[in-house]
PDB file of C-alpha atoms in Angstrom:
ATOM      1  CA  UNK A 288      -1.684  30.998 -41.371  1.00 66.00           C
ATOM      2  CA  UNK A 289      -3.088  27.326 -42.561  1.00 74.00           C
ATOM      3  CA  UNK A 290      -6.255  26.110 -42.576  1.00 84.00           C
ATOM      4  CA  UNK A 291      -7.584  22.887 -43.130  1.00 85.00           C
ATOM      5  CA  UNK A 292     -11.358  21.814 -43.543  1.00 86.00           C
ATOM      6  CA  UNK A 293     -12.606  18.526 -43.664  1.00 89.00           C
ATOM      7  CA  UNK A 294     -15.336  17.713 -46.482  1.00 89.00           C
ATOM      8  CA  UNK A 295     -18.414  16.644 -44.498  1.00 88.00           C
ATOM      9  CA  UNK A 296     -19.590  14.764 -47.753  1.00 88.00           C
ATOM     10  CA  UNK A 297     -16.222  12.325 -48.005  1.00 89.00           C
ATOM     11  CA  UNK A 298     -15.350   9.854 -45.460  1.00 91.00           C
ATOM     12  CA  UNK A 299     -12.010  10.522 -43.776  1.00 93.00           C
ATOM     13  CA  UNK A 300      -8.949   8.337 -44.768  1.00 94.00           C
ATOM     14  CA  UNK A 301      -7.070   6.842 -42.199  1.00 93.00           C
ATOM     15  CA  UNK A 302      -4.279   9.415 -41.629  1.00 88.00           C
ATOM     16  CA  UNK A 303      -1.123   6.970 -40.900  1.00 90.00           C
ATOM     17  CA  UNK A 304      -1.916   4.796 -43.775  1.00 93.00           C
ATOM     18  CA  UNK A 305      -3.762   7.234 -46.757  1.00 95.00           C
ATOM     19  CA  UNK A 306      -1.401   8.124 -49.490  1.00 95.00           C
ATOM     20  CA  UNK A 307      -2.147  11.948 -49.314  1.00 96.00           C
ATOM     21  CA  UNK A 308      -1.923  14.138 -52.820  1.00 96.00           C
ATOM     22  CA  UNK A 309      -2.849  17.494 -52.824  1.00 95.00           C
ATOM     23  CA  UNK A 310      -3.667  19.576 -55.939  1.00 95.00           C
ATOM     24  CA  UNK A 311      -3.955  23.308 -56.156  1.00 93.00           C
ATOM     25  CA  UNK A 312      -7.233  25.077 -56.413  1.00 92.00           C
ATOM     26  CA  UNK A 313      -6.122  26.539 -60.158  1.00 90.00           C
ATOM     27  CA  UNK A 314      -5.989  22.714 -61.099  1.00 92.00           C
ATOM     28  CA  UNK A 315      -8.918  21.475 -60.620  1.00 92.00           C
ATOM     29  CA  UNK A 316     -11.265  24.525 -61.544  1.00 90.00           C
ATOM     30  CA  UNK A 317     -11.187  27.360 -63.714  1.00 83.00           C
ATOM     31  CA  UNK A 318     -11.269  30.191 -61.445  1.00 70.00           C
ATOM     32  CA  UNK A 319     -12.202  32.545 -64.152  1.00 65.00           C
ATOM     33  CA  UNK A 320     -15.479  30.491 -65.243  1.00 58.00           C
ATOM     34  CA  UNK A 321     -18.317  30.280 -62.737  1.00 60.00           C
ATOM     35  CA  UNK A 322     -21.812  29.516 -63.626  1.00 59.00           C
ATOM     36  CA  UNK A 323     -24.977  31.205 -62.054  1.00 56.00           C
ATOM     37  CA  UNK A 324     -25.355  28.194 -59.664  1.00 62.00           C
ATOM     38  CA  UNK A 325     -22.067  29.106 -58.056  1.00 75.00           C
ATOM     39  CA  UNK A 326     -20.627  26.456 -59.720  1.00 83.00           C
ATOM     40  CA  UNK A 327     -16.860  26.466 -60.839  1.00 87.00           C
ATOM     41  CA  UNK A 328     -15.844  24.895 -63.953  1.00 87.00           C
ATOM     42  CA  UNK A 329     -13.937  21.945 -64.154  1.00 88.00           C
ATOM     43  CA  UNK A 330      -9.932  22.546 -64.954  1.00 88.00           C
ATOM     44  CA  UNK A 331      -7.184  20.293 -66.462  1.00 89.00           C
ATOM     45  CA  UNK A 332      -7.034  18.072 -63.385  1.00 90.00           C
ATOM     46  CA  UNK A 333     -10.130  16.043 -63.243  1.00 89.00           C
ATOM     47  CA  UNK A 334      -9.119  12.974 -65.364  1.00 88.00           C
ATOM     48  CA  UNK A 335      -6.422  12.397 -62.157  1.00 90.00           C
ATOM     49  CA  UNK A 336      -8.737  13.100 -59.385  1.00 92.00           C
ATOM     50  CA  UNK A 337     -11.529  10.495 -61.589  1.00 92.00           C
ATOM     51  CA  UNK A 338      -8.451   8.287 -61.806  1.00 93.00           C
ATOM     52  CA  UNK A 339      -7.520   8.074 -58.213  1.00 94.00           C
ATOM     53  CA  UNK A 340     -11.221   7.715 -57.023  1.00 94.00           C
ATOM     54  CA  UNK A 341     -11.434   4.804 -59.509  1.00 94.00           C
ATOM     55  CA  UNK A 342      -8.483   3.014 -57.720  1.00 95.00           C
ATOM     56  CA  UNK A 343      -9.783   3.617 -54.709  1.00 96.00           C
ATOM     57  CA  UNK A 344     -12.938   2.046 -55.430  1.00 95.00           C
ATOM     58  CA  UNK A 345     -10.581  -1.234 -57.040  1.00 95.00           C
ATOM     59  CA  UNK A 346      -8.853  -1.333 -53.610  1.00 96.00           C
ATOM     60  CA  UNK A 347     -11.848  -1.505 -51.717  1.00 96.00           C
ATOM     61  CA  UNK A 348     -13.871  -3.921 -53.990  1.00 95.00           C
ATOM     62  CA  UNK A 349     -10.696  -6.124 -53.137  1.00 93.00           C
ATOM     63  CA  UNK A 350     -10.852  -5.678 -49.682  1.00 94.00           C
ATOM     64  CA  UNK A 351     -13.785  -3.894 -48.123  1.00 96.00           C
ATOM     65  CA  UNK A 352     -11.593  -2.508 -45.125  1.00 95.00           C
ATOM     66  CA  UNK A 353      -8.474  -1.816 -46.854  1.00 96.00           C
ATOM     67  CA  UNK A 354      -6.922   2.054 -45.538  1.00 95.00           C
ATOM     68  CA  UNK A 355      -4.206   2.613 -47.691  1.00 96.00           C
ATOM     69  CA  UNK A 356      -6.611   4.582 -50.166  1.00 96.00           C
ATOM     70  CA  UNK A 357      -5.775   7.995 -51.756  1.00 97.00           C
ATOM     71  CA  UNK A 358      -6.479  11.148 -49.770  1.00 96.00           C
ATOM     72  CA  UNK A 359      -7.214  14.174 -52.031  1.00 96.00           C
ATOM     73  CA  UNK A 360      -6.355  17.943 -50.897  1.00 95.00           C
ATOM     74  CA  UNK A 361      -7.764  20.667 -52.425  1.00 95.00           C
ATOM     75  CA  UNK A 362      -5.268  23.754 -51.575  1.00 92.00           C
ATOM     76  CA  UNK A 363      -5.624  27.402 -52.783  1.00 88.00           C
ATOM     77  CA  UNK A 364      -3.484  30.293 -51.443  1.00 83.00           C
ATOM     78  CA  UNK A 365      -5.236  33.397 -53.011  1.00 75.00           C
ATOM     79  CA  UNK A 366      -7.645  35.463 -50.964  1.00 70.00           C
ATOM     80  CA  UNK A 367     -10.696  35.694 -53.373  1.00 66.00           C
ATOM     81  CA  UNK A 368     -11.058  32.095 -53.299  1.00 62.00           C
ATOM     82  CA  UNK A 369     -11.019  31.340 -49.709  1.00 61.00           C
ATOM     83  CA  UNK A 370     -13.561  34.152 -49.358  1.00 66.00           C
ATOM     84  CA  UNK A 371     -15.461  32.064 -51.458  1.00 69.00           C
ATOM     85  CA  UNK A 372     -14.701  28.928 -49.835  1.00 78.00           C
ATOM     86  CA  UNK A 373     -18.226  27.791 -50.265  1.00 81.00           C
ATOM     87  CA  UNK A 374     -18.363  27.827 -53.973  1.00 84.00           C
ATOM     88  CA  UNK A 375     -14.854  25.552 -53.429  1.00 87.00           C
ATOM     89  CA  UNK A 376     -17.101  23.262 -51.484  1.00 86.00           C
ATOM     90  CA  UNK A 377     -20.186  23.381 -53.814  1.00 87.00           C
ATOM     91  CA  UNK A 378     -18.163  22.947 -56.345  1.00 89.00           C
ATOM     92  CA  UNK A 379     -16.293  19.697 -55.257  1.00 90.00           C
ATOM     93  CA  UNK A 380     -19.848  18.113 -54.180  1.00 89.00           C
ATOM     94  CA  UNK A 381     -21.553  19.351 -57.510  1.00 88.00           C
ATOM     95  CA  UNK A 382     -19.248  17.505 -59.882  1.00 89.00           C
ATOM     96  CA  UNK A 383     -18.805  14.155 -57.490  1.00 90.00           C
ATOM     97  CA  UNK A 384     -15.003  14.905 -56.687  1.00 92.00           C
ATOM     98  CA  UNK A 385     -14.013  12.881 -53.410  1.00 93.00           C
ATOM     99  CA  UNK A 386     -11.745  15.564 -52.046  1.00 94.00           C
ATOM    100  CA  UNK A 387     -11.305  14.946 -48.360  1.00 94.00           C
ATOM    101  CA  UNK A 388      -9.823  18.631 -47.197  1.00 92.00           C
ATOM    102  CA  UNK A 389      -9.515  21.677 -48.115  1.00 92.00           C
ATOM    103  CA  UNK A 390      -6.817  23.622 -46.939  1.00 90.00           C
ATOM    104  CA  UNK A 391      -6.735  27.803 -47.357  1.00 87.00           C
ATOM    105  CA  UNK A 392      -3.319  29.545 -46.855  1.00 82.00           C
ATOM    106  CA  UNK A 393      -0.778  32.379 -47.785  1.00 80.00           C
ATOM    107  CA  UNK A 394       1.506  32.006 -50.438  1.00 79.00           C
ATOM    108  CA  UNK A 395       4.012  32.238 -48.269  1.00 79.00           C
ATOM    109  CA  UNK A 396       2.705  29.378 -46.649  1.00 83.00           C
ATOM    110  CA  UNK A 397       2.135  27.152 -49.048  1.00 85.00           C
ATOM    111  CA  UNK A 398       5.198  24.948 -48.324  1.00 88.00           C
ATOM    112  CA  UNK A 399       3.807  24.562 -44.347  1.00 87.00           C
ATOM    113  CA  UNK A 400       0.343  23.578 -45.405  1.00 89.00           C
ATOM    114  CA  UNK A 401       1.943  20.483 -47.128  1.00 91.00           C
ATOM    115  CA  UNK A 402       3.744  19.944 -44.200  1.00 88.00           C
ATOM    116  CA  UNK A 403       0.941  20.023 -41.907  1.00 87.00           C
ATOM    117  CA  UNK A 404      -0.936  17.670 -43.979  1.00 90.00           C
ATOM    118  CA  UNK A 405       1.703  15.166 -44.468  1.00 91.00           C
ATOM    119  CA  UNK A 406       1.371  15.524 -48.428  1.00 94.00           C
ATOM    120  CA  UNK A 407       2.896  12.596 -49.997  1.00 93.00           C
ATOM    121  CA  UNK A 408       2.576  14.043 -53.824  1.00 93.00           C
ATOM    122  CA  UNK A 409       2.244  17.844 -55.204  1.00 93.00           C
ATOM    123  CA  UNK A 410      -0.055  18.317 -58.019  1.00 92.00           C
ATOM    124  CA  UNK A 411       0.017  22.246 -59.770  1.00 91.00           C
ATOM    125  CA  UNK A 412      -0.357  24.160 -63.058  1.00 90.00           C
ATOM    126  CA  UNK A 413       2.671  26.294 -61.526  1.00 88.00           C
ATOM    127  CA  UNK A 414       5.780  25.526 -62.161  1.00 85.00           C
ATOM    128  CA  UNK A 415       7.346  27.952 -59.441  1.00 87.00           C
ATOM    129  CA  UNK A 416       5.065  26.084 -57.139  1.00 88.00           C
ATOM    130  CA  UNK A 417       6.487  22.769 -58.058  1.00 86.00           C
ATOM    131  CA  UNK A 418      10.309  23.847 -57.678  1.00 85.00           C
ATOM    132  CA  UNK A 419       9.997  25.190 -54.109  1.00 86.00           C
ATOM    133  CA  UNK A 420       7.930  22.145 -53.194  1.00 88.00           C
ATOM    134  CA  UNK A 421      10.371  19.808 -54.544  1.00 84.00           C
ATOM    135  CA  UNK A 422      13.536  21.448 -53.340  1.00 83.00           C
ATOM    136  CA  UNK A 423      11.387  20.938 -49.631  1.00 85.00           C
ATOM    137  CA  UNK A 424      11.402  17.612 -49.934  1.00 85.00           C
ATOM    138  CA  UNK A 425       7.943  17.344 -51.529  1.00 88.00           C
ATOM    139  CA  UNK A 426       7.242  15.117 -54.424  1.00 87.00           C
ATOM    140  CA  UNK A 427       5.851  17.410 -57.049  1.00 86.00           C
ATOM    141  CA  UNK A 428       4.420  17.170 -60.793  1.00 85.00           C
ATOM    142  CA  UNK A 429       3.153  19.653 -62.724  1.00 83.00           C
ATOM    143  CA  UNK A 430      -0.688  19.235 -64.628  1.00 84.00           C
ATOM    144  CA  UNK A 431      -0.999  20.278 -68.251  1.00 74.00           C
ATOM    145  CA  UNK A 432      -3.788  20.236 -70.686  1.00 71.00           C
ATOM    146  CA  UNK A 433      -1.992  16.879 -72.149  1.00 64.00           C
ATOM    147  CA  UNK A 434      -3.273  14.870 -69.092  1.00 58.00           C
ATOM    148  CA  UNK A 435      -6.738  16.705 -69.187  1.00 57.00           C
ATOM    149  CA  UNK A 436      -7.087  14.759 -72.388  1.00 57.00           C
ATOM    150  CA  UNK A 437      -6.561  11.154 -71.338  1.00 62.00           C
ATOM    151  CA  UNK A 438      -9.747   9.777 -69.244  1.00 62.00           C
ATOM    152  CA  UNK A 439      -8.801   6.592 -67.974  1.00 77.00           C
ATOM    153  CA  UNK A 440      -9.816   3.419 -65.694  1.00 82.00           C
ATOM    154  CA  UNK A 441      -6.118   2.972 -65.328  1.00 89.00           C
ATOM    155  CA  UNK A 442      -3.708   5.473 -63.353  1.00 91.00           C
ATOM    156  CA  UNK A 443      -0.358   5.794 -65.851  1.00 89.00           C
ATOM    157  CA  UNK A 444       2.026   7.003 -63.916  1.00 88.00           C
ATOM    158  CA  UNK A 445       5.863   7.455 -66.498  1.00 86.00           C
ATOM    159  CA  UNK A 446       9.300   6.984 -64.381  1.00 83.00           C
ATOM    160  CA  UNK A 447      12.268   8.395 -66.264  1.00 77.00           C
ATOM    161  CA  UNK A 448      15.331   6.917 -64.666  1.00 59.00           C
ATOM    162  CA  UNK A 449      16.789  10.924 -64.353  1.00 52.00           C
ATOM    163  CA  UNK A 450      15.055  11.360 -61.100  1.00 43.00           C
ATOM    164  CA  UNK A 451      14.019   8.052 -59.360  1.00 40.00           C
ATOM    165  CA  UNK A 452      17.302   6.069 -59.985  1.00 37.00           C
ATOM    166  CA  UNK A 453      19.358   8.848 -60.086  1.00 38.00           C
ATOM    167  CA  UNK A 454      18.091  11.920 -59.193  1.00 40.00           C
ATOM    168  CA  UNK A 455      19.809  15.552 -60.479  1.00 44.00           C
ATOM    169  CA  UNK A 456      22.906  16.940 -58.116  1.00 41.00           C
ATOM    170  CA  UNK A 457      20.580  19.699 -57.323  1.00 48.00           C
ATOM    171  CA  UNK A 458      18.149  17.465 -55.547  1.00 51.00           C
ATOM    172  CA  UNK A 459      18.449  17.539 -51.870  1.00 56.00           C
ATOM    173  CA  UNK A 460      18.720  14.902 -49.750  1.00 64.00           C
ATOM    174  CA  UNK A 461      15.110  15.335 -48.261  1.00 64.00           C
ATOM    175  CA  UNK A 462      13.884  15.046 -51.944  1.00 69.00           C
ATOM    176  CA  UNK A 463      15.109  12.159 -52.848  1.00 75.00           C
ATOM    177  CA  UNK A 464      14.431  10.475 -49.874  1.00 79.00           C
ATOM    178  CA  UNK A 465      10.658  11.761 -50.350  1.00 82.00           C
ATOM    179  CA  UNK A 466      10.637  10.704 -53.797  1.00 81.00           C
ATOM    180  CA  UNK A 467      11.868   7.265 -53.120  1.00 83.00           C
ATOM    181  CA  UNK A 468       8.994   6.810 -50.231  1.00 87.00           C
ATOM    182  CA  UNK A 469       6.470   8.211 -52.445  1.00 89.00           C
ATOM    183  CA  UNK A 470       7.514   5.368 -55.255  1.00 88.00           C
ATOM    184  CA  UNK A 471       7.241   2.314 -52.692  1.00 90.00           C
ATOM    185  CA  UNK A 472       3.872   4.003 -51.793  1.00 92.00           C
ATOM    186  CA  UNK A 473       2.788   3.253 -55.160  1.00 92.00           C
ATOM    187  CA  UNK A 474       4.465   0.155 -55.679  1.00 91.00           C
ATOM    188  CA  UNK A 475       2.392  -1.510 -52.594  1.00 93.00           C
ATOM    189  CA  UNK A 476      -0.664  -0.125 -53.879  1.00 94.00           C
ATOM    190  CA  UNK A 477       0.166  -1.519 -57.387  1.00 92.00           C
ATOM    191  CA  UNK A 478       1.188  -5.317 -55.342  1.00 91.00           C
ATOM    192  CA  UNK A 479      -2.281  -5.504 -54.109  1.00 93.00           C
ATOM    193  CA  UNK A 480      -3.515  -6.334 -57.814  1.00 91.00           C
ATOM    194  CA  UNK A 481      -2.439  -9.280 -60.507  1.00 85.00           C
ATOM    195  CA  UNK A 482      -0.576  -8.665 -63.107  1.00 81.00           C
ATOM    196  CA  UNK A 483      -3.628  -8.057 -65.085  1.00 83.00           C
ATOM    197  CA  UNK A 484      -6.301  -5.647 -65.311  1.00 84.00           C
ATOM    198  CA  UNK A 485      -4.633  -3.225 -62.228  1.00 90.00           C
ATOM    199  CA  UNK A 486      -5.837   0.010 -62.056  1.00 93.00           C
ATOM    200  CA  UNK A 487      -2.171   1.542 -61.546  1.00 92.00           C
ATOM    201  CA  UNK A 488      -0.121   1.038 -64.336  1.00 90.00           C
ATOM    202  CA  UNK A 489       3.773   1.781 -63.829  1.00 89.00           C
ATOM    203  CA  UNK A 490       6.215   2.531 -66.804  1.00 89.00           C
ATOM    204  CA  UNK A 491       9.701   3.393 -66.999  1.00 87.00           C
ATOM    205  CA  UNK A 492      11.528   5.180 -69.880  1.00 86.00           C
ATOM    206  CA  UNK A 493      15.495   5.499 -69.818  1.00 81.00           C
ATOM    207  CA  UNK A 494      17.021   8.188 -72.272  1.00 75.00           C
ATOM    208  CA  UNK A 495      20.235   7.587 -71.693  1.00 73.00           C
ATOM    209  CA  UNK A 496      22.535   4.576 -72.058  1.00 68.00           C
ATOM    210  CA  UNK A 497      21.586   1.208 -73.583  1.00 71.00           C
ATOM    211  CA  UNK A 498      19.993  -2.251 -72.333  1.00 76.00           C
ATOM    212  CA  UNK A 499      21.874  -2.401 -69.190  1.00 77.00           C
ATOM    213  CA  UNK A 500      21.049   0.717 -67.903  1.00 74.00           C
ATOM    214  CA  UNK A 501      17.696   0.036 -68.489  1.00 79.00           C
ATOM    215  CA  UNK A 502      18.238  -3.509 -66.816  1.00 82.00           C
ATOM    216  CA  UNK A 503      19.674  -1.208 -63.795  1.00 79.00           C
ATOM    217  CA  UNK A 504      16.244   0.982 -63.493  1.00 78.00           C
ATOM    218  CA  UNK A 505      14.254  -1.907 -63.463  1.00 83.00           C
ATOM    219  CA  UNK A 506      16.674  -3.642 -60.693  1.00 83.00           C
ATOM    220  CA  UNK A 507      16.740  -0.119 -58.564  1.00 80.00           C
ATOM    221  CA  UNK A 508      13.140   0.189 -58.687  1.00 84.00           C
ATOM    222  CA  UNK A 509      12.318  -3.373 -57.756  1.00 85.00           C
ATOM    223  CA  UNK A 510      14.196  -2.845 -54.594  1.00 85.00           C
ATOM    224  CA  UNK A 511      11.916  -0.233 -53.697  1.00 83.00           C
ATOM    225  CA  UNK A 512       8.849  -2.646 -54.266  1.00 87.00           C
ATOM    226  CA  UNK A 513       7.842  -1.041 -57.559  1.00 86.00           C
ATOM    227  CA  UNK A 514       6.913  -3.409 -60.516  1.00 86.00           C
ATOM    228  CA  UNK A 515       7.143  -1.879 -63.842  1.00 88.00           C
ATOM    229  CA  UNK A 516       4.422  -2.653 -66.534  1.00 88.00           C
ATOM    230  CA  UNK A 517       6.489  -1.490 -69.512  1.00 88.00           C
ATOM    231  CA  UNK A 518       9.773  -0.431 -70.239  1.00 87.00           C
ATOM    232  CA  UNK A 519      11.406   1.946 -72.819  1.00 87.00           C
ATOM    233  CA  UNK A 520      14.824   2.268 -73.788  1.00 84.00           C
ATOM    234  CA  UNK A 521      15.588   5.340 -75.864  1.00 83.00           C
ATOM    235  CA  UNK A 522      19.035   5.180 -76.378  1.00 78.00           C
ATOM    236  CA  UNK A 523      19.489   9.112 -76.272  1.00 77.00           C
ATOM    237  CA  UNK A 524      16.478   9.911 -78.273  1.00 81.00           C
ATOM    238  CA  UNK A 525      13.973  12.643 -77.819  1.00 81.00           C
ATOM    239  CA  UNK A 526      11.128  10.725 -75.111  1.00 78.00           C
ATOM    240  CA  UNK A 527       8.460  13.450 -76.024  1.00 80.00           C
ATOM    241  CA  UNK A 528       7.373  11.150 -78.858  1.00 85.00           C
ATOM    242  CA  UNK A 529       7.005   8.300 -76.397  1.00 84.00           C
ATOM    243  CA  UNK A 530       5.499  10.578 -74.054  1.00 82.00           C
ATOM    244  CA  UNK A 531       3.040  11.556 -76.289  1.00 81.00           C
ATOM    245  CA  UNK A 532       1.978   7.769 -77.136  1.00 84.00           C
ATOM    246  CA  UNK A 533       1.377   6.763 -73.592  1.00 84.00           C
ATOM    247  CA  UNK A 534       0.063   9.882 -72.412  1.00 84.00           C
ATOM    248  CA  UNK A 535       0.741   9.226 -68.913  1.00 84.00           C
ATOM    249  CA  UNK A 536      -1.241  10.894 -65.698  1.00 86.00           C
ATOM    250  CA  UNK A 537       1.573  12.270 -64.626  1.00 81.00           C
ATOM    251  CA  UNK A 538       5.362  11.609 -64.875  1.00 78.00           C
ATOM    252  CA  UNK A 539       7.896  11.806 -62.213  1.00 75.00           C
ATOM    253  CA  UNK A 540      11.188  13.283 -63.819  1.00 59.00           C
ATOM    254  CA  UNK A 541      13.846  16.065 -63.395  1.00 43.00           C
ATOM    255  CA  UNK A 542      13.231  15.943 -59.591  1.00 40.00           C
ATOM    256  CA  UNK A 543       9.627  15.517 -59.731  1.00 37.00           C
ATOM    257  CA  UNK A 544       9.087  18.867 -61.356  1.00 36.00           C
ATOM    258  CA  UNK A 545       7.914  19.046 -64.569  1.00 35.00           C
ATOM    259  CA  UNK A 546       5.652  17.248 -66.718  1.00 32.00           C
ATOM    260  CA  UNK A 547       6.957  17.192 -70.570  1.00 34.00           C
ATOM    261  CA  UNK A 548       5.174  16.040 -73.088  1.00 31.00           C
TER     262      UNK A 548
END
């Protein structure tokens, strides 16, 4: 059974043009910490959701009517918190978070309540959570404590030519078909600003092979409208050092399942 609620205190995105990321309940508050004003805590995901409202306010500074804005989904699947959906709901208004749904269901629902909400990008703390919505042809990324430390004007978002250029045997067709929507998504978003000063920042880093390959990334990804900021070639070294220096958001890689830092 799903169930979706719409946040009185957020005005609805426009459902056929929003890009629509939904992040669990466990990643955006700490479940176990709740203060005597029914309050919950604020977990390792709030740097993203601050990010994405920041773009959204760019976009809309550029153009007061534009609808292709970032539509947050708060989702939880265990019982205790949707019988304390109200707390969820305090909680979002308390600390300012512009999430635009909230949507309760079973575990073994999970999956469906992306599905019904046409979720373009899977943000969790759980990386079991993460597989089974990536081998379902959601985009998915898991959230560490790494990318609660990076507060930022700018969305960073880290490409690894693995999965968007060429994604792992294992991925099904669906997922890389999601994955590769998902990425033009972004890389209109990222068109509607100068070369300067965007609040979406795109980077690639190759691990494998040497200049041409990395000249081949760029060239696949500009044919799905995405502009790269910066580009790494590693050559076949280690990118957690990298990864550690740009300290990206999130980073789409092995499938769009794990974040590794």
């Amino acid at each position: 059974m799903v169930s979706t609620v719409q946040n009185s205190d957020v005005k609805q995105k426009d459902e056929d043009q929003a890009v629509v990321v939904a992040v669990t309940f466990a990643a955006v508050f700490d479940a176990e910490a709740e203060d005597d004003r029914d309050v919950y805590r604020l977990g390792v995901a709030l740097p993203l959701l601050q990010v994405l409202q920041r773009v959204n306010e760019r976009l809309l500074e550029e153009n007061p009517v534009e609808h292709q804005l970032f539509d947050i989904i708060l989702i939880t699947t265990e019982t205790r918190q949707q019988q304390q959906s109200s707390s969820i709901i305090n909680s979002t208004r308390h600390h300012g978070l512009e999430v635009g749904r909230f949507c309760f269901s079973s575990e073994d629902d999970f999956i469906e309540s992306l599905a019904h909400n046409n979720v373009q990008l899977f943000l969790t703390t759980d990386g079991n959570e993460a597989l089974q919505a990536t081998q379902q042809g959601v985009p998915s990324a898991l959230l560490d404590k790494n990318s609660a430390s990076c507060p930022s004007d700018q969305l960073r978002v880290v490409l690894c030519q693995d999965a968007t250029i060429q994604p792992n045997a294992d991925s099904s067709g669906a997922s890389k078909k999601s994955a590769q929507s998902f990425l033009t998504l972004l890389g209109q978003i990222r068109q509607k600003f100068g070369m300067f000063n965007s609040p979406l920042c795109f980077t690639i880093v190759t691990s494998c092979g040497g200049k041409d390959s990395c000249c081949s990334a760029l060239k696949s990804l500009r044919s799905l409208g995405v502009s790269v900021d910066e580009a790494y070639c590693l050559g076949g070294a280690p990118r957690g050092p990298i990864l550690s220096i740009l300290r990206p958001h999130f980073l789409l890689s092995d499938g769009f399942s794990q974040l590794e830092g």
